[in-house]
Amino acid sequence: MKLVKSVLALACGLSLAVSVQATPQHAHGDVAHAAAHGAAHNTVPVPAQRWTPDAPLREGIRRAHVAVDQLSHHEKGHMSDSMAVDRASEVEQAVMFMFANCKLSAEPDAALHGILVPLLAAAQSLKANPKNVESVAALREALSSYPRSFNDPGWDKPVAADTQD
């Protein structure tokens, strides 16, 4: 129930986000705070030198990556809507894990928010309308920003094998 409330708070924050300045370093535990700053973070430029992700970021982003990769079956019509909703929920859970556990300095934190807020919005969109497979493309697009901002040597390795088909 707490996760549902947090997700709803983030959804409300996304709809209210207008124009916000970048914020100083903070913990990701306040999801509504993250959503309120999402609009500004989406415009964060790609750094000259990519940042090093912390362990929770690497774990959470990989969980999201696996779920999004599996959704390619949904795009091809080989996955039921209920399974697609489950994968979208896995993305949401991975994002919430990252918000709660990642501890980054201000600049990489801003870049991370620019990835996680659209990722969460696309996951919520897919859950609301699993027939709209365009949400899967939006999930993939949000994830594509990660390697441009973070130097994660394991990112380009194949994701876990998919057993759902």
PDB file of C-alpha atoms in Angstrom:
ATOM      1  CA  MET A   1       0.000   0.000   0.000  1.00  0.00           C
ATOM      2  CA  LYS A   2       2.868   2.357   0.788  1.00  0.00           C
ATOM      3  CA  LEU A   3       4.273   1.753  -2.718  1.00  0.00           C
ATOM      4  CA  VAL A   4       0.908   2.580  -4.258  1.00  0.00           C
ATOM      5  CA  LYS A   5       0.733   5.832  -2.275  1.00  0.00           C
ATOM      6  CA  SER A   6       4.269   6.711  -3.310  1.00  0.00           C
ATOM      7  CA  VAL A   7       3.521   6.023  -6.954  1.00  0.00           C
ATOM      8  CA  LEU A   8       0.341   8.095  -6.749  1.00  0.00           C
ATOM      9  CA  ALA A   9       2.283  10.916  -5.110  1.00  0.00           C
ATOM     10  CA  LEU A  10       4.806  10.764  -7.941  1.00  0.00           C
ATOM     11  CA  ALA A  11       2.052  10.790 -10.551  1.00  0.00           C
ATOM     12  CA  CYS A  12       0.515  13.855  -8.926  1.00  0.00           C
ATOM     13  CA  GLY A  13       3.921  15.494  -8.758  1.00  0.00           C
ATOM     14  CA  LEU A  14       4.515  14.796 -12.446  1.00  0.00           C
ATOM     15  CA  SER A  15       1.287  16.506 -13.380  1.00  0.00           C
ATOM     16  CA  LEU A  16       2.192  19.551 -11.284  1.00  0.00           C
ATOM     17  CA  ALA A  17       5.816  19.887 -12.367  1.00  0.00           C
ATOM     18  CA  VAL A  18       6.234  23.099 -14.305  1.00  0.00           C
ATOM     19  CA  SER A  19       9.645  24.715 -14.190  1.00  0.00           C
ATOM     20  CA  VAL A  20      12.109  24.078 -11.401  1.00  0.00           C
ATOM     21  CA  GLN A  21      15.765  24.927 -10.813  1.00  0.00           C
ATOM     22  CA  ALA A  22      18.257  22.093 -10.187  1.00  0.00           C
ATOM     23  CA  THR A  23      18.371  21.171  -6.522  1.00  0.00           C
ATOM     24  CA  PRO A  24      21.268  20.490  -4.187  1.00  0.00           C
ATOM     25  CA  GLN A  25      22.149  16.960  -3.146  1.00  0.00           C
ATOM     26  CA  HIS A  26      19.357  15.069  -1.446  1.00  0.00           C
ATOM     27  CA  ALA A  27      18.261  11.535  -0.724  1.00  0.00           C
ATOM     28  CA  HIS A  28      15.839   9.910  -3.141  1.00  0.00           C
ATOM     29  CA  GLY A  29      13.467   8.818  -0.409  1.00  0.00           C
ATOM     30  CA  ASP A  30      11.011  11.643  -1.147  1.00  0.00           C
ATOM     31  CA  VAL A  31       9.368  10.505  -4.378  1.00  0.00           C
ATOM     32  CA  ALA A  32       7.029  13.492  -4.616  1.00  0.00           C
ATOM     33  CA  HIS A  33      10.088  15.736  -4.335  1.00  0.00           C
ATOM     34  CA  ALA A  34      11.692  13.822  -7.173  1.00  0.00           C
ATOM     35  CA  ALA A  35       8.634  14.222  -9.371  1.00  0.00           C
ATOM     36  CA  ALA A  36       8.372  17.911  -8.678  1.00  0.00           C
ATOM     37  CA  HIS A  37      11.910  18.340  -9.959  1.00  0.00           C
ATOM     38  CA  GLY A  38      11.551  15.974 -12.906  1.00  0.00           C
ATOM     39  CA  ALA A  39      10.799  18.606 -15.507  1.00  0.00           C
ATOM     40  CA  ALA A  40      14.025  20.478 -14.827  1.00  0.00           C
ATOM     41  CA  HIS A  41      16.098  17.305 -14.686  1.00  0.00           C
ATOM     42  CA  ASN A  42      14.906  16.152 -18.106  1.00  0.00           C
ATOM     43  CA  THR A  43      16.922  18.967 -19.638  1.00  0.00           C
ATOM     44  CA  VAL A  44      20.196  18.090 -17.900  1.00  0.00           C
ATOM     45  CA  PRO A  45      22.935  18.054 -20.546  1.00  0.00           C
ATOM     46  CA  VAL A  46      25.078  14.995 -21.139  1.00  0.00           C
ATOM     47  CA  PRO A  47      28.247  15.433 -19.066  1.00  0.00           C
ATOM     48  CA  ALA A  48      31.674  15.690 -20.676  1.00  0.00           C
ATOM     49  CA  GLN A  49      32.732  12.821 -18.445  1.00  0.00           C
ATOM     50  CA  ARG A  50      30.142  10.265 -17.398  1.00  0.00           C
ATOM     51  CA  TRP A  51      29.482   9.663 -13.703  1.00  0.00           C
ATOM     52  CA  THR A  52      30.066   6.442 -11.835  1.00  0.00           C
ATOM     53  CA  PRO A  53      26.844   4.872 -10.582  1.00  0.00           C
ATOM     54  CA  ASP A  54      26.608   3.602  -7.021  1.00  0.00           C
ATOM     55  CA  ALA A  55      25.677  -0.030  -6.287  1.00  0.00           C
ATOM     56  CA  PRO A  56      21.946   0.636  -5.729  1.00  0.00           C
ATOM     57  CA  LEU A  57      21.759   2.498  -9.026  1.00  0.00           C
ATOM     58  CA  ARG A  58      23.455  -0.342 -10.886  1.00  0.00           C
ATOM     59  CA  GLU A  59      21.114  -2.898  -9.284  1.00  0.00           C
ATOM     60  CA  GLY A  60      17.926  -0.919  -9.845  1.00  0.00           C
ATOM     61  CA  ILE A  61      18.676   0.147 -13.395  1.00  0.00           C
ATOM     62  CA  ARG A  62      19.459  -3.446 -14.353  1.00  0.00           C
ATOM     63  CA  ARG A  63      16.164  -4.629 -12.872  1.00  0.00           C
ATOM     64  CA  ALA A  64      14.368  -2.009 -14.949  1.00  0.00           C
ATOM     65  CA  HIS A  65      16.415  -2.937 -18.027  1.00  0.00           C
ATOM     66  CA  VAL A  66      15.493  -6.617 -17.742  1.00  0.00           C
ATOM     67  CA  ALA A  67      11.778  -5.800 -17.419  1.00  0.00           C
ATOM     68  CA  VAL A  68      11.860  -3.384 -20.369  1.00  0.00           C
ATOM     69  CA  ASP A  69      13.807  -5.867 -22.490  1.00  0.00           C
ATOM     70  CA  GLN A  70      11.157  -8.511 -21.806  1.00  0.00           C
ATOM     71  CA  LEU A  71       8.474  -6.104 -22.986  1.00  0.00           C
ATOM     72  CA  SER A  72       9.759  -6.495 -26.544  1.00  0.00           C
ATOM     73  CA  HIS A  73       7.583  -9.630 -26.567  1.00  0.00           C
ATOM     74  CA  HIS A  74       4.560  -7.484 -25.767  1.00  0.00           C
ATOM     75  CA  GLU A  75       5.332  -5.227 -28.727  1.00  0.00           C
ATOM     76  CA  LYS A  76       5.306  -8.301 -30.985  1.00  0.00           C
ATOM     77  CA  GLY A  77       2.037  -9.598 -29.527  1.00  0.00           C
ATOM     78  CA  HIS A  78       3.702 -12.512 -27.733  1.00  0.00           C
ATOM     79  CA  MET A  79       2.964 -11.319 -24.187  1.00  0.00           C
ATOM     80  CA  SER A  80      -0.403 -10.867 -22.538  1.00  0.00           C
ATOM     81  CA  ASP A  81      -1.546  -7.501 -21.247  1.00  0.00           C
ATOM     82  CA  SER A  82      -1.423  -8.804 -17.672  1.00  0.00           C
ATOM     83  CA  MET A  83       2.208  -9.866 -18.120  1.00  0.00           C
ATOM     84  CA  ALA A  84       3.015  -6.440 -19.585  1.00  0.00           C
ATOM     85  CA  VAL A  85       1.416  -4.796 -16.543  1.00  0.00           C
ATOM     86  CA  ASP A  86       3.576  -7.044 -14.337  1.00  0.00           C
ATOM     87  CA  ARG A  87       6.718  -5.886 -16.176  1.00  0.00           C
ATOM     88  CA  ALA A  88       5.634  -2.258 -15.838  1.00  0.00           C
ATOM     89  CA  SER A  89       5.196  -2.889 -12.099  1.00  0.00           C
ATOM     90  CA  GLU A  90       8.720  -4.315 -11.983  1.00  0.00           C
ATOM     91  CA  VAL A  91       9.994  -1.106 -13.582  1.00  0.00           C
ATOM     92  CA  GLU A  92       8.099   0.958 -10.998  1.00  0.00           C
ATOM     93  CA  GLN A  93       9.548  -1.129  -8.165  1.00  0.00           C
ATOM     94  CA  ALA A  94      13.061  -0.741  -9.566  1.00  0.00           C
ATOM     95  CA  VAL A  95      12.604   3.034  -9.811  1.00  0.00           C
ATOM     96  CA  MET A  96      11.279   3.222  -6.258  1.00  0.00           C
ATOM     97  CA  PHE A  97      14.293   1.166  -5.115  1.00  0.00           C
ATOM     98  CA  MET A  98      16.634   3.637  -6.797  1.00  0.00           C
ATOM     99  CA  PHE A  99      14.833   6.660  -5.334  1.00  0.00           C
ATOM    100  CA  ALA A 100      15.094   5.105  -1.873  1.00  0.00           C
ATOM    101  CA  ASN A 101      18.672   3.847  -2.040  1.00  0.00           C
ATOM    102  CA  CYS A 102      20.829   5.831  -4.479  1.00  0.00           C
ATOM    103  CA  LYS A 103      23.086   8.419  -2.878  1.00  0.00           C
ATOM    104  CA  LEU A 104      24.626  10.632  -5.530  1.00  0.00           C
ATOM    105  CA  SER A 105      26.053  14.129  -5.581  1.00  0.00           C
ATOM    106  CA  ALA A 106      23.981  16.948  -7.118  1.00  0.00           C
ATOM    107  CA  GLU A 107      24.920  16.681 -10.791  1.00  0.00           C
ATOM    108  CA  PRO A 108      24.611  12.908 -11.236  1.00  0.00           C
ATOM    109  CA  ASP A 109      21.491  13.035  -9.076  1.00  0.00           C
ATOM    110  CA  ALA A 110      19.934  15.539 -11.488  1.00  0.00           C
ATOM    111  CA  ALA A 111      20.862  13.341 -14.445  1.00  0.00           C
ATOM    112  CA  LEU A 112      19.383  10.308 -12.697  1.00  0.00           C
ATOM    113  CA  HIS A 113      16.098  12.112 -12.098  1.00  0.00           C
ATOM    114  CA  GLY A 114      16.029  12.953 -15.799  1.00  0.00           C
ATOM    115  CA  ILE A 115      16.078   9.217 -16.466  1.00  0.00           C
ATOM    116  CA  LEU A 116      13.877   7.900 -13.667  1.00  0.00           C
ATOM    117  CA  VAL A 117      10.978  10.334 -13.901  1.00  0.00           C
ATOM    118  CA  PRO A 118      10.234   9.586 -17.592  1.00  0.00           C
ATOM    119  CA  LEU A 119      10.870   5.890 -16.937  1.00  0.00           C
ATOM    120  CA  LEU A 120       8.296   5.878 -14.163  1.00  0.00           C
ATOM    121  CA  ALA A 121       5.817   7.902 -16.230  1.00  0.00           C
ATOM    122  CA  ALA A 122       6.093   5.438 -19.124  1.00  0.00           C
ATOM    123  CA  ALA A 123       5.650   2.468 -16.757  1.00  0.00           C
ATOM    124  CA  GLN A 124       2.520   4.077 -15.316  1.00  0.00           C
ATOM    125  CA  SER A 125       1.230   4.761 -18.815  1.00  0.00           C
ATOM    126  CA  LEU A 126       1.702   1.112 -19.786  1.00  0.00           C
ATOM    127  CA  LYS A 127      -0.061  -0.046 -16.638  1.00  0.00           C
ATOM    128  CA  ALA A 128      -2.979   2.300 -17.345  1.00  0.00           C
ATOM    129  CA  ASN A 129      -3.287   1.123 -20.948  1.00  0.00           C
ATOM    130  CA  PRO A 130      -1.348  -2.074 -21.692  1.00  0.00           C
ATOM    131  CA  LYS A 131      -2.645  -2.102 -25.270  1.00  0.00           C
ATOM    132  CA  ASN A 132      -0.635   1.052 -25.991  1.00  0.00           C
ATOM    133  CA  VAL A 133       2.703  -0.503 -26.888  1.00  0.00           C
ATOM    134  CA  GLU A 134       4.108   2.975 -27.572  1.00  0.00           C
ATOM    135  CA  SER A 135       4.692   3.097 -23.809  1.00  0.00           C
ATOM    136  CA  VAL A 136       7.309   0.369 -24.280  1.00  0.00           C
ATOM    137  CA  ALA A 137       9.182   2.616 -26.709  1.00  0.00           C
ATOM    138  CA  ALA A 138       9.018   5.410 -24.121  1.00  0.00           C
ATOM    139  CA  LEU A 139      10.462   3.048 -21.497  1.00  0.00           C
ATOM    140  CA  ARG A 140      13.274   2.100 -23.848  1.00  0.00           C
ATOM    141  CA  GLU A 141      13.942   5.760 -24.682  1.00  0.00           C
ATOM    142  CA  ALA A 142      14.167   6.693 -20.987  1.00  0.00           C
ATOM    143  CA  LEU A 143      16.664   3.878 -20.390  1.00  0.00           C
ATOM    144  CA  SER A 144      18.744   4.916 -23.396  1.00  0.00           C
ATOM    145  CA  SER A 145      19.799   8.047 -21.486  1.00  0.00           C
ATOM    146  CA  TYR A 146      21.495   6.018 -18.780  1.00  0.00           C
ATOM    147  CA  PRO A 147      24.722   5.044 -20.616  1.00  0.00           C
ATOM    148  CA  ARG A 148      25.094   8.601 -21.926  1.00  0.00           C
ATOM    149  CA  SER A 149      25.265   9.939 -18.364  1.00  0.00           C
ATOM    150  CA  PHE A 150      26.713   7.060 -16.350  1.00  0.00           C
ATOM    151  CA  ASN A 151      29.855   5.017 -16.879  1.00  0.00           C
ATOM    152  CA  ASP A 152      28.587   1.555 -16.045  1.00  0.00           C
ATOM    153  CA  PRO A 153      30.864  -1.117 -17.551  1.00  0.00           C
ATOM    154  CA  GLY A 154      28.237  -3.856 -17.229  1.00  0.00           C
ATOM    155  CA  TRP A 155      25.473  -1.945 -19.003  1.00  0.00           C
ATOM    156  CA  ASP A 156      26.289  -3.168 -22.506  1.00  0.00           C
ATOM    157  CA  LYS A 157      26.276  -6.834 -21.489  1.00  0.00           C
ATOM    158  CA  PRO A 158      23.162  -8.767 -22.447  1.00  0.00           C
ATOM    159  CA  VAL A 159      20.348  -8.692 -19.921  1.00  0.00           C
ATOM    160  CA  ALA A 160      19.170 -11.855 -18.186  1.00  0.00           C
ATOM    161  CA  ALA A 161      17.634 -14.439 -20.462  1.00  0.00           C
ATOM    162  CA  ASP A 162      13.904 -14.069 -20.921  1.00  0.00           C
ATOM    163  CA  THR A 163      11.825 -17.067 -20.010  1.00  0.00           C
ATOM    164  CA  GLN A 164       8.529 -15.347 -20.882  1.00  0.00           C
ATOM    165  CA  ASP A 165       7.420 -15.848 -24.453  1.00  0.00           C
TER     166      ASP A 165
END
